[in-house]
Structure formats: structure tokens, C-alpha cells
Amino acid sequence: MPILQAHNLSYQLPAGDTLFHSVSVSMSCCRVGLVGRNGAGKTLLAAILTGERMPAGGTVVCNADTGVFCQQPSHLLASEATIAEFLGVAPVLDALSRITKGECTDYLFESVGEQWDLPAQLARELTALGLPSDPQAPCATLSGGQLAVLRLWQLFKGQHALLILDEPSNHLDRRARRWLQAQIQSTAAAVLLISHDRELLQGMAEIWELNQTGITVYGGNYAHYAAQKQLKEQALNRQIETLHKQQKQVQQQAQRSLEKAAQRASQGQKLRGSQAKCLLDKQKDRATASATSRNKNIESRQKQLQQRASQLQSAQCLTQKQAIHLSTANAGNKKAITLFNSVLAFGSSQPVNLQVGEGDKLHLQGGNGSGKSTLLKTLTGRLPLQAGELHVNTPLCYLDQHFSSVLPTLSLLDNLLQQCPALSESDARTLLAGIGFRRDSVFNPAETISGGEKMKLAMLIVSHQPQQPFLLLDEPDNHLDLNAKILLAAALNRYQGGFILISHDTAFADEAGVKSAYQLTRDESQASFGAGILSDVTVQGR
């Protein structure tokens, strides 16, 4: 019996545009990957499947207890909840603490149950996950990757029959991604994975591809999907080429028909004096009827070919690449940033010594929790140094992991025009067309677009500032589909200015044209990482 079924789903954006329609699918295998371009509606489809959103049409049947991992944990970033509170073990830890201080009540002993060694077990497992060993640490102090690991750990510990994971590998370092792979493969729950991570998708038994016209199901893992997609694209190109030849042949046939009609008309004029008028009129009528029939056949064939051409062009549009155009202004040669014996407020306690020039392209590396985002926030003045010196001699522009430079209530066009005053409306529209927004879609509110589309918009905003700032890029490749990631890397490689790039994808960083790297080292107390399932601590599933 299918775990999940959807029939004829459709969804309309607030502006009235149809995002997708005719989505019908049945989840029978236990490992399914959902792929599609940024903006195809993958996250919205997941919300419809879980009942969080209502479709414009269609039905969903899902009787399984479902756990969901969403892309944006904003409530934790803004809350004061501790790790223990998030995991649901705070009451047990509080009861143990009160018993240790001498309180002895039935309520406290019932709260503890059999979990007398919970503090030691929890500290051990948090350390193994690369998280702070103190469960009273606020969740808001964790890095993006650490917070993702914490949420995923809680989810895998729950008693869910189905897990829907929306971009779970975003922000994770290499060790955390290996841990996530192990969790996905070993969990007893069925998994619907929304991802652009080829390594994770390689472990799926089936791939669903979402576009405007519905879902196409590919049996097998990502490698099989990619091979089948390539074959389909090659077949589509051959069909388009054959169609163009057929259209050319019909056009030539029509031209020959016109030329023959003209020749016959000329010959008829010459014969007018030598034959009876009634005979000539009958011949003319027959010729006219024959020509009319031929022309109708030709017109019918042309119409059929044009309809087929429109269908093939629509299919080809789904595979066409976009373009990301960054500013082309040249950078200077002076030193832009200097850090001397600088100790960060969070992350590594090792002093940072670093000099970066205005045109340098630096890859900032390090595991989750090592302080990479903290370093960028320190450069902008959002966080103070604990010790050492910092000198910034150039304007900076910071693109954070959650693209806060994108103002959600403004339209896409207004985001560019208001935040990039040097851009004309024509230039702004050209930039937006490059990332897939044309005509009236530029007036859509930014809050209605996908995470990947917001990241592309944020890249346009930060790279087209009038003062040509030095860019601080905190995992800009997160949320991007595979084609967009390749395009962004190429755009950064062509970019004439300097930047510091945080990315866990070394291939992306190399393609982006980085010339040097700086490694932040996580403290030894947080350096380990468990690769298996951690089962000693009972956490509260949500």
C-alpha cells in the first residue's frame, strides 16, 4: 500500500499564476528524492503533502505519522530556548538537579524514571554530534550547521513512519553530511528527500522531478536519473531539428505551388485566343479548385507543425539555463581587511591572523561551529572581538545564510531598484530575467519565491551596490539547484571585485575562482562526530 498519494494537485501563486498543475504521484518505495529547478514549487508541494498548505485543486492521502525538516529554523534563531528545552529533556535534567540538591518528592522521582545517567549520556552524544556538551546552551548561539544537526537528530529519534526532509544538508560540513547520509540509510522511516545534493540523492531508490506540467518519476538513484535526463534532452533536440527540416520542406512546397500556379496562369493567358472561352473557364475552375485544395493541405500541415513546435519549445524551456550577472567593476590593490591576533566571540579560540586585498578571492574553511559566520559578522561590526585588532579599509557587503538583504514585502523589481540605486529599471529587469523572472513576474513579492531564488536575488543586490564593496558571502551556494550553482560559480569567477567565501563545497569554491584559503579550527572539545545512530538518550519527537 502506498505511503503517500497525490492526485491532480495544482497550486496558484497569490498573483494568480499557476506554479504547477496535474501533479499525480504515489510513494511506494522507502527512499524518494524530489528534484526540480529553484522556484518549481518543491517546498510548497511538500507543505501540501503534509497538510500545511491547501492546493488550488487535487487531493492528498497520507495516513503515516510524518516528521518534517524545513529549510528555515527562524523560531530557534530568535528564541531563548536551550538545547535541553528543544530536545524535551529539560524537565528530567531539572528534576535530577533538584534531587542532587536534596529535594526528595515522588514527582521528581517519577520525572526521572530510569534516566539517572541522562546528563552524562546527553553530554557524550552532543559532543559526538559536534555540538556544545552543555545542554543548557541556547540554541540561538549555535551555528547554522550545528542547529541543523540538532534538529535532524531530534527528527530521526522520533517515531515517525515518514520523514520529509527539505534541503537537510544545507549548512552541514563534510562530517555532518556523512552522518546525515548514514541516518537516512539506516532509519526505519520512509524518506522523501528534497535536495540538490548529488551524494544524498545517490542513495535514493526513485527520483521525482517537478516542473510546471507535473511530476516525472524516474526509477533508480541520481546517476540513473541524470543519464535518463540526458537521453531525453538529446531526443528532444533531435525532434526539434527534425521538425525544423519538416517546416522548411513544407515552406518550399508552398513556394513551388505558388510558382506553378503563376506559370499556369501565364500559359492560360497565352491560350485565350486559340481556344473556346467555355473550355478555358472550365480548365480555370478545375485549376483553381486544385490549387485551393493544395493550399489548404499545406496550411493544415503548417499549422500542425507549428503546434508541435510550440510543444517542443515549451519542453525545451524547462531545460534552458539561466544567467547570473554580477557587477563588472574592477577592484583596487590596497589591503581591505587586516586581523591581528584576533579572538572571535564564538567558535575557535585560536587567534586569527589574516590580511585580504581588495581584489582577493578567499575561501574561508572550517567545520560547523568553528566560527566562520562569526568572523564575517565581526568584520561588519555585528559582533565584537574578544581580543586582538581589526582594520577594515573598504566598504563591505554581507550576504548571510538567510538572505536577510532581501526585503520580503517588496517586489523583486523594487528590491533591486531601492537597494541598488545606480541601476535603471531596464537594467534591473535584465538582471531579473537572467535568473528567470520576466514580464509581470518581477512584481511578485519576494516572500513568495523559493529559497534558491531569494539567494540569487540577494547575490544581485550585494554585487550591484554603488560603492562596489568587498563581498562577504556566507554559503551562497545553499538552496541553489545544480544548474544555478554552476552558474553562480562561473559568475563569481568572472567577478572583478574581491570576496571572502564560506562554502562546504570545495569544488564550488574552486570553480568560483578562489586564489587562497584560510582554515578555522574548531576546539578539540567539539571536534568529534558520531557517524552512527545515537540511541542512548530519549528525546522528545516533534
Coordinates of C-alpha atoms in Angstrom, one line a residue:
M1 CA 0.0 0.0 0.0
P2 CA 1.4 3.5 -0.9
I3 CA 2.8 5.5 2.0
L4 CA 1.6 8.7 0.3
Q5 CA -0.6 9.5 -2.7
A6 CA -1.4 12.7 -4.5
H7 CA -3.9 13.1 -7.3
N8 CA -4.1 16.0 -9.8
L9 CA -2.6 18.7 -7.5
S10 CA -2.3 22.3 -8.6
Y11 CA -1.1 25.4 -6.9
Q12 CA -1.6 29.1 -7.7
L13 CA 0.6 31.9 -6.5
P14 CA -1.1 35.0 -4.8
A15 CA -0.8 36.9 -8.1
G16 CA -2.8 34.2 -9.9
D17 CA 0.0 32.5 -11.8
T18 CA -0.1 28.7 -11.7
L19 CA 3.1 27.3 -10.2
F20 CA 2.3 23.7 -11.1
H21 CA -0.6 21.6 -12.2
S22 CA -1.6 18.0 -12.8
V23 CA 0.7 16.6 -10.1
S24 CA -0.2 13.0 -9.5
V25 CA 2.2 10.6 -7.8
S26 CA 2.3 7.6 -5.5
M27 CA 5.1 6.9 -3.0
S28 CA 5.5 3.2 -2.7
C29 CA 9.3 2.8 -2.1
C30 CA 11.0 4.0 1.0
R31 CA 13.7 6.3 -0.4
V32 CA 12.5 9.0 -2.8
G33 CA 14.3 12.1 -3.9
L34 CA 12.4 15.2 -5.1
V35 CA 14.3 17.5 -7.5
G36 CA 13.5 20.5 -9.7
R37 CA 14.6 23.9 -10.6
N38 CA 14.6 26.7 -8.0
G39 CA 11.1 28.1 -8.0
A40 CA 9.5 24.9 -9.3
G41 CA 7.5 24.6 -6.1
K42 CA 9.2 21.7 -4.3
T43 CA 8.8 23.2 -0.8
L44 CA 5.2 24.2 -1.5
L45 CA 4.5 20.7 -2.7
A46 CA 5.9 19.3 0.5
A47 CA 3.7 21.7 2.5
I48 CA 0.7 20.5 0.6
L49 CA 1.6 16.8 1.1
T50 CA 1.8 17.4 4.9
G51 CA -1.4 19.4 5.0
E52 CA 0.3 22.7 5.9
R53 CA -0.9 24.3 2.7
M54 CA -4.0 23.8 0.7
P55 CA -3.8 23.2 -3.1
A56 CA -5.8 25.0 -5.6
G57 CA -7.1 21.6 -6.7
G58 CA -6.5 17.9 -6.2
T59 CA -6.3 15.6 -3.2
V60 CA -3.6 14.1 -0.9
V61 CA -3.9 10.8 1.0
C62 CA -1.3 10.2 3.8
N63 CA -2.1 8.2 6.9
A64 CA 1.5 7.9 8.1
D65 CA 2.8 9.8 11.1
T66 CA 5.1 12.4 9.4
G67 CA 8.1 14.3 10.6
V68 CA 9.2 17.4 8.7
F69 CA 12.6 19.2 8.4
C70 CA 12.1 22.7 7.0
Q71 CA 14.8 24.9 5.5
Q72 CA 14.4 27.9 7.8
P73 CA 14.6 27.5 11.6
S74 CA 13.8 31.1 12.3
H75 CA 11.9 30.5 15.5
L76 CA 15.0 28.9 17.1
L77 CA 17.4 31.7 15.9
A78 CA 15.2 34.2 17.6
S79 CA 14.2 32.3 20.7
E80 CA 15.9 31.8 24.0
A81 CA 15.3 28.0 24.1
T82 CA 18.1 25.8 25.3
I83 CA 19.3 22.6 23.7
A84 CA 17.6 20.7 26.6
E85 CA 14.3 22.5 26.1
F86 CA 14.3 21.9 22.4
L87 CA 15.0 18.2 22.9
G88 CA 12.3 18.0 25.5
V89 CA 14.6 16.7 28.3
A90 CA 14.7 19.9 30.4
P91 CA 12.2 18.6 33.0
V92 CA 14.3 15.4 33.6
L93 CA 17.5 17.4 33.9
D94 CA 15.8 19.9 36.3
A95 CA 14.4 17.0 38.4
L96 CA 17.9 15.4 38.6
S97 CA 19.4 18.8 39.6
R98 CA 16.8 19.3 42.4
I99 CA 17.3 15.7 43.7
T100 CA 21.1 16.3 43.8
K101 CA 20.4 19.4 45.9
G102 CA 18.5 17.3 48.5
E103 CA 14.8 17.5 47.3
C104 CA 13.0 14.2 47.6
T105 CA 9.5 14.1 46.2
D106 CA 7.5 11.4 44.4
Y107 CA 7.0 13.9 41.5
L108 CA 10.8 14.4 41.0
F109 CA 11.5 10.6 41.1
E110 CA 8.7 10.0 38.6
S111 CA 10.0 12.6 36.3
V112 CA 13.5 11.0 36.3
G113 CA 12.2 7.4 35.8
E114 CA 15.2 5.3 34.7
Q115 CA 17.2 8.2 33.3
W116 CA 19.6 8.7 36.2
D117 CA 22.6 8.9 33.9
L118 CA 21.0 11.3 31.4
P119 CA 23.4 14.2 32.0
A120 CA 26.5 12.1 31.2
Q121 CA 24.8 10.4 28.2
L122 CA 23.5 13.6 26.8
A123 CA 26.8 15.4 27.1
R124 CA 28.6 12.4 25.4
E125 CA 26.1 12.3 22.5
L126 CA 26.1 16.1 22.0
T127 CA 29.9 16.1 21.8
A128 CA 29.8 13.2 19.3
L129 CA 27.4 15.3 17.2
G130 CA 29.8 18.3 17.2
L131 CA 27.5 20.3 19.5
P132 CA 28.2 22.0 22.8
S133 CA 28.3 19.4 25.6
D134 CA 26.3 21.7 27.9
P135 CA 22.5 21.1 27.2
Q136 CA 21.8 24.5 28.8
A137 CA 23.5 26.3 25.9
P138 CA 21.0 28.5 24.0
C139 CA 20.1 27.2 20.5
A140 CA 20.5 30.7 19.2
T141 CA 24.3 30.6 19.8
L142 CA 24.7 27.5 17.6
S143 CA 26.0 27.8 14.0
G144 CA 23.7 27.1 11.1
G145 CA 25.2 23.7 10.7
Q146 CA 25.1 22.8 14.4
L147 CA 21.4 23.9 14.6
A148 CA 20.6 21.8 11.5
V149 CA 22.3 18.7 13.1
L150 CA 20.4 19.2 16.4
R151 CA 17.0 19.4 14.6
L152 CA 17.8 16.4 12.4
W153 CA 18.9 14.3 15.4
Q154 CA 15.7 15.0 17.1
L155 CA 13.7 14.1 14.0
F156 CA 15.5 10.8 13.4
K157 CA 14.9 9.9 17.1
G158 CA 11.2 10.4 16.7
Q159 CA 8.8 7.5 16.0
H160 CA 7.8 8.7 12.5
A161 CA 6.7 6.5 9.7
L162 CA 7.5 9.1 7.0
L163 CA 10.2 11.8 7.1
I164 CA 10.0 14.8 4.6
L165 CA 13.5 16.5 4.6
D166 CA 13.7 19.8 2.7
E167 CA 17.3 20.6 1.9
P168 CA 18.7 18.9 5.1
S169 CA 22.4 19.2 4.0
N170 CA 22.4 23.0 3.7
H171 CA 25.0 24.4 6.2
L172 CA 26.4 21.0 7.0
D173 CA 30.2 20.3 6.9
R174 CA 31.6 17.2 5.3
R175 CA 31.5 15.1 8.6
A176 CA 27.9 16.2 9.3
R177 CA 26.9 15.3 5.7
R178 CA 28.3 11.8 6.1
W179 CA 26.4 11.4 9.4
L180 CA 23.2 12.6 7.6
Q181 CA 23.7 10.0 4.9
A182 CA 24.1 7.3 7.5
Q183 CA 20.9 8.4 9.3
I184 CA 18.9 8.4 6.0
Q185 CA 20.0 5.0 5.1
S186 CA 19.5 3.4 8.5
T187 CA 16.2 4.9 9.6
A188 CA 13.2 2.7 9.6
A189 CA 11.0 5.5 8.4
A190 CA 10.3 6.2 4.7
V191 CA 12.1 9.3 3.4
L192 CA 11.0 11.9 0.9
L193 CA 14.2 14.0 0.3
I194 CA 14.0 17.4 -1.3
S195 CA 17.6 18.2 -2.3
H196 CA 20.2 19.3 -4.8
D197 CA 22.9 17.3 -3.0
R198 CA 24.0 14.7 -5.5
E199 CA 25.6 12.5 -2.8
L200 CA 22.4 12.3 -0.8
L201 CA 20.3 11.7 -4.0
Q202 CA 22.6 8.9 -5.0
G203 CA 21.2 6.9 -2.0
M204 CA 17.6 7.2 -3.2
A205 CA 15.6 4.4 -4.9
E206 CA 13.5 6.7 -7.0
I207 CA 13.7 10.3 -8.2
W208 CA 10.7 12.6 -8.8
E209 CA 11.3 15.7 -11.0
L210 CA 8.8 18.5 -10.5
N211 CA 8.1 21.2 -13.1
Q212 CA 5.1 23.3 -14.2
T213 CA 3.4 20.4 -16.0
G214 CA 3.6 17.8 -13.2
I215 CA 5.9 15.2 -11.9
T216 CA 8.0 12.8 -13.9
V217 CA 9.1 9.6 -12.0
Y218 CA 12.5 8.0 -12.7
G219 CA 13.3 4.6 -11.2
G220 CA 16.7 4.4 -9.7
N221 CA 19.2 6.8 -8.0
Y222 CA 20.5 10.2 -9.1
A223 CA 23.1 8.7 -11.5
H224 CA 20.3 6.8 -13.3
Y225 CA 18.1 10.0 -13.3
A226 CA 20.9 12.1 -14.8
A227 CA 21.6 9.6 -17.5
Q228 CA 17.9 9.4 -18.4
K229 CA 17.6 13.2 -18.4
Q230 CA 20.5 13.5 -20.8
L231 CA 18.9 10.9 -23.2
K232 CA 15.6 12.8 -23.0
E233 CA 17.3 16.1 -23.8
Q234 CA 19.2 14.6 -26.7
A235 CA 15.9 13.1 -28.1
L236 CA 14.2 16.5 -27.7
N237 CA 16.9 18.2 -29.6
R238 CA 16.7 15.7 -32.4
Q239 CA 12.9 16.1 -32.5
I240 CA 13.3 19.9 -32.8
E241 CA 15.9 19.5 -35.5
T242 CA 13.7 17.1 -37.5
L243 CA 10.7 19.5 -37.1
H244 CA 12.7 22.4 -38.4
K245 CA 13.5 20.3 -41.5
Q246 CA 9.9 19.4 -42.0
Q247 CA 8.8 23.1 -41.7
K248 CA 11.4 24.0 -44.3
Q249 CA 10.2 21.3 -46.7
V250 CA 6.5 22.5 -46.3
Q251 CA 7.6 26.1 -46.9
Q252 CA 9.5 25.0 -50.0
Q253 CA 6.4 23.0 -51.2
A254 CA 4.2 26.1 -50.7
Q255 CA 6.7 28.2 -52.7
R256 CA 6.7 25.7 -55.6
S257 CA 2.9 25.6 -55.6
L258 CA 2.8 29.4 -55.9
E259 CA 5.3 29.3 -58.8
K260 CA 3.4 26.6 -60.7
A261 CA 0.1 28.5 -60.2
A262 CA 1.8 31.6 -61.7
Q263 CA 3.1 29.5 -64.6
R264 CA -0.3 28.0 -65.3
A265 CA -1.9 31.5 -65.2
S266 CA 0.6 32.8 -67.7
Q267 CA 0.1 29.9 -70.1
G268 CA -3.7 30.3 -69.8
Q269 CA -3.3 33.9 -70.9
K270 CA -1.4 32.8 -74.0
L271 CA -4.1 30.3 -74.9
R272 CA -7.0 32.6 -74.6
G273 CA -7.0 33.5 -78.3
S274 CA -6.9 29.9 -79.6
Q275 CA -9.5 28.0 -77.5
A276 CA -13.2 28.5 -76.8
K277 CA -14.0 30.6 -73.7
C278 CA -16.2 27.9 -72.1
L279 CA -13.4 25.4 -72.3
L280 CA -10.9 27.8 -70.8
D281 CA -13.3 28.7 -68.0
K282 CA -13.7 25.0 -67.0
Q283 CA -10.0 24.5 -67.0
K284 CA -9.6 27.6 -64.9
D285 CA -12.2 26.4 -62.4
R286 CA -10.5 22.9 -62.1
A287 CA -7.1 24.5 -61.7
T288 CA -8.5 26.9 -59.0
A289 CA -10.1 24.1 -57.1
S290 CA -7.0 22.0 -57.3
A291 CA -4.8 24.9 -56.1
T292 CA -7.3 25.7 -53.3
S293 CA -7.1 22.1 -52.1
R294 CA -3.3 22.0 -52.2
N295 CA -3.1 25.3 -50.3
K296 CA -5.5 24.0 -47.6
N297 CA -3.4 20.9 -47.2
I298 CA -0.2 22.9 -47.0
E299 CA -1.8 25.3 -44.5
S300 CA -3.1 22.4 -42.4
R301 CA 0.4 20.8 -42.4
Q302 CA 2.0 24.1 -41.4
K303 CA -0.5 24.6 -38.6
Q304 CA 0.2 21.0 -37.3
L305 CA 4.0 21.6 -37.4
Q306 CA 3.6 25.0 -35.6
Q307 CA 1.6 23.4 -32.8
R308 CA 4.2 20.7 -32.5
A309 CA 7.0 23.3 -32.5
S310 CA 5.2 25.2 -29.6
Q311 CA 5.0 22.0 -27.6
L312 CA 8.7 21.2 -28.1
Q313 CA 9.8 24.7 -27.4
S314 CA 7.8 24.6 -24.1
A315 CA 9.6 21.4 -23.2
Q316 CA 12.9 22.9 -24.2
C317 CA 12.3 25.9 -21.9
L318 CA 12.2 23.6 -18.9
T319 CA 15.8 22.6 -19.6
Q320 CA 17.2 26.0 -20.6
K321 CA 19.9 27.5 -18.3
Q322 CA 19.5 30.9 -16.6
A323 CA 22.2 33.5 -16.2
I324 CA 23.6 35.3 -13.1
H325 CA 25.2 38.7 -14.0
L326 CA 27.3 40.3 -11.3
S327 CA 28.9 43.7 -11.3
T328 CA 31.9 44.1 -13.6
A329 CA 33.6 47.0 -11.8
N330 CA 37.4 46.5 -11.2
A331 CA 38.7 46.3 -7.6
G332 CA 41.8 48.2 -6.3
N333 CA 45.0 46.7 -5.0
K334 CA 45.1 48.1 -1.4
K335 CA 44.6 46.0 1.7
A336 CA 40.9 45.7 2.5
I337 CA 40.9 43.7 5.8
T338 CA 43.5 43.0 8.4
L339 CA 43.1 40.8 11.5
F340 CA 45.9 40.6 14.0
N341 CA 45.8 38.1 17.0
S342 CA 42.1 38.4 16.8
V343 CA 40.0 36.1 19.1
L344 CA 36.4 35.6 18.0
A345 CA 33.4 35.9 20.3
F346 CA 32.2 32.4 19.2
G347 CA 33.8 29.3 17.7
S348 CA 37.5 28.7 17.6
S349 CA 39.5 30.2 20.5
Q350 CA 42.7 30.3 18.3
P351 CA 43.8 33.8 17.3
V352 CA 43.1 34.8 13.7
N353 CA 45.9 36.5 11.7
L354 CA 44.7 37.4 8.2
Q355 CA 45.3 40.0 5.5
V356 CA 43.0 40.3 2.5
G357 CA 43.4 42.7 -0.5
E358 CA 40.5 44.5 -2.3
G359 CA 40.7 42.1 -5.3
D360 CA 41.4 38.9 -3.4
K361 CA 39.1 35.9 -3.5
L362 CA 39.5 33.9 -0.3
H363 CA 37.8 30.6 0.7
L364 CA 37.1 30.6 4.5
Q365 CA 37.1 27.0 5.6
G366 CA 36.3 25.1 8.8
G367 CA 33.8 22.7 10.4
N368 CA 30.4 23.6 11.8
G369 CA 30.9 25.7 14.9
S370 CA 34.4 26.8 14.1
G371 CA 33.4 30.5 13.8
K372 CA 33.2 31.1 10.1
S373 CA 29.9 33.1 10.2
T374 CA 31.1 34.8 13.4
L375 CA 34.2 36.0 11.6
L376 CA 32.1 37.6 8.8
K377 CA 29.8 39.2 11.3
T378 CA 32.8 40.5 13.2
L379 CA 34.1 42.2 10.1
T380 CA 30.8 44.0 9.6
G381 CA 30.8 45.1 13.3
R382 CA 27.8 43.0 14.3
L383 CA 29.9 41.0 16.8
P384 CA 32.9 42.3 18.9
L385 CA 36.3 40.8 19.1
Q386 CA 37.3 39.3 22.4
A387 CA 40.9 40.3 21.8
G388 CA 43.2 41.5 19.1
E389 CA 43.0 44.1 16.3
L390 CA 40.7 44.5 13.3
H391 CA 41.2 47.0 10.5
V392 CA 38.7 47.4 7.6
N393 CA 39.7 49.8 4.8
T394 CA 36.9 49.3 2.3
P395 CA 33.1 49.1 2.2
L396 CA 31.8 45.7 3.0
C397 CA 28.6 44.0 1.9
Y398 CA 27.4 40.8 3.8
L399 CA 25.3 38.1 2.3
D400 CA 24.1 35.9 5.2
Q401 CA 22.9 32.4 5.1
H402 CA 19.2 33.5 5.4
F403 CA 19.5 36.3 2.7
S404 CA 18.2 39.0 5.0
S405 CA 19.2 41.6 2.4
V406 CA 16.0 40.5 0.5
L407 CA 13.1 42.6 1.8
P408 CA 10.1 40.1 1.8
T409 CA 7.3 42.6 1.3
L410 CA 8.9 44.4 -1.6
S411 CA 8.6 43.1 -5.2
L412 CA 11.6 41.6 -6.9
L413 CA 12.0 44.7 -9.0
D414 CA 11.7 47.1 -6.1
N415 CA 14.2 45.1 -4.1
L416 CA 16.8 45.8 -6.8
L417 CA 15.7 49.4 -7.5
Q418 CA 15.6 50.5 -3.9
Q419 CA 18.7 48.7 -2.7
C420 CA 20.8 49.3 -5.9
P421 CA 20.2 53.0 -6.7
A422 CA 22.7 53.0 -9.6
L423 CA 20.5 50.5 -11.6
S424 CA 18.0 51.7 -14.1
E425 CA 14.6 49.8 -14.3
S426 CA 15.7 48.4 -17.7
D427 CA 19.0 47.1 -16.2
A428 CA 17.2 45.7 -13.2
R429 CA 14.7 43.9 -15.4
T430 CA 17.6 42.4 -17.5
L431 CA 19.2 41.1 -14.3
L432 CA 15.9 39.6 -13.1
A433 CA 15.3 38.0 -16.5
G434 CA 18.7 36.3 -16.2
I435 CA 17.5 34.5 -13.0
G436 CA 14.2 33.5 -14.5
F437 CA 11.8 36.4 -13.8
R438 CA 10.3 38.1 -16.9
R439 CA 7.4 40.4 -17.6
D440 CA 4.9 40.8 -14.8
S441 CA 6.7 38.2 -12.5
V442 CA 9.1 40.9 -11.5
F443 CA 6.3 42.4 -9.5
N444 CA 5.8 39.3 -7.3
P445 CA 6.5 39.9 -3.6
A446 CA 9.9 38.5 -2.6
E447 CA 8.3 36.5 0.2
T448 CA 6.5 34.3 -2.4
I449 CA 9.7 33.0 -4.1
S450 CA 11.8 30.0 -3.2
G451 CA 14.9 29.9 -1.1
G452 CA 17.2 29.4 -4.1
E453 CA 15.5 32.3 -5.9
K454 CA 16.0 34.5 -2.9
M455 CA 19.7 33.6 -2.8
K456 CA 20.1 34.5 -6.5
L457 CA 18.2 37.8 -5.9
A458 CA 20.4 38.5 -2.8
M459 CA 23.6 37.9 -4.9
L460 CA 22.4 40.5 -7.4
I461 CA 21.7 43.0 -4.6
V462 CA 25.0 42.7 -2.8
S463 CA 27.1 42.7 -6.1
H464 CA 25.4 45.9 -7.5
Q465 CA 26.0 48.3 -4.7
P466 CA 27.1 51.8 -5.9
Q467 CA 30.3 51.8 -3.7
Q468 CA 31.5 48.5 -5.2
P469 CA 32.0 46.8 -1.8
F470 CA 34.1 43.8 -0.9
L471 CA 31.7 40.9 -0.6
L472 CA 31.3 38.6 2.4
L473 CA 29.5 35.5 1.2
D474 CA 28.1 33.1 3.8
E475 CA 27.3 29.8 2.0
P476 CA 25.7 31.4 -1.1
D477 CA 25.5 28.0 -2.8
N478 CA 23.0 26.8 -0.3
H479 CA 19.4 26.4 -1.7
L480 CA 20.6 26.6 -5.3
D481 CA 19.7 23.9 -7.8
L482 CA 22.5 22.2 -9.6
N483 CA 22.5 24.4 -12.7
A484 CA 22.2 27.6 -10.7
K485 CA 25.2 26.5 -8.5
I486 CA 27.3 26.1 -11.7
L487 CA 26.2 29.5 -13.0
L488 CA 26.9 31.3 -9.7
A489 CA 30.4 29.8 -9.5
A490 CA 31.1 31.0 -13.1
A491 CA 29.7 34.4 -12.3
L492 CA 31.9 34.7 -9.2
N493 CA 34.9 33.6 -11.2
R494 CA 34.3 36.4 -13.7
Y495 CA 33.6 38.9 -10.8
Q496 CA 36.2 41.7 -10.8
G497 CA 35.9 42.5 -7.1
G498 CA 37.1 40.6 -4.1
F499 CA 35.2 38.4 -1.7
I500 CA 35.5 36.0 1.2
L501 CA 33.5 32.9 0.5
I502 CA 32.2 30.4 3.0
S503 CA 31.2 27.1 1.4
H504 CA 31.5 23.4 2.4
D505 CA 31.7 22.5 -1.3
T506 CA 35.4 22.8 -2.3
A507 CA 34.6 22.1 -6.0
F508 CA 32.2 25.1 -6.0
A509 CA 34.9 27.3 -4.3
D510 CA 37.5 26.3 -6.9
E511 CA 35.0 27.0 -9.8
A512 CA 34.3 30.4 -8.2
G513 CA 37.9 31.3 -8.7
V514 CA 39.3 31.4 -5.1
K515 CA 43.0 32.0 -5.0
S516 CA 43.7 31.2 -1.4
A517 CA 42.1 29.6 1.7
Y518 CA 42.0 30.2 5.4
Q519 CA 41.2 27.4 7.8
L520 CA 39.4 28.0 11.1
T521 CA 39.9 25.1 13.6
R522 CA 37.1 24.0 15.9
D523 CA 38.1 23.5 19.5
E524 CA 39.1 19.9 20.3
S525 CA 36.2 19.6 22.8
Q526 CA 33.8 19.8 19.8
A527 CA 35.9 18.1 17.2
S528 CA 34.4 14.6 17.2
F529 CA 31.4 13.5 15.2
G530 CA 29.3 10.3 15.5
A531 CA 28.5 8.6 12.2
G532 CA 26.1 6.0 13.5
I533 CA 22.7 6.2 15.1
L534 CA 22.8 7.5 18.6
S535 CA 20.3 5.7 20.8
D536 CA 21.1 6.2 24.4
V537 CA 19.2 9.4 25.0
T538 CA 15.4 9.7 24.7
V539 CA 14.5 13.0 23.2
Q540 CA 11.0 14.3 22.6
G541 CA 9.9 13.9 19.0
R542 CA 8.0 16.8 17.4

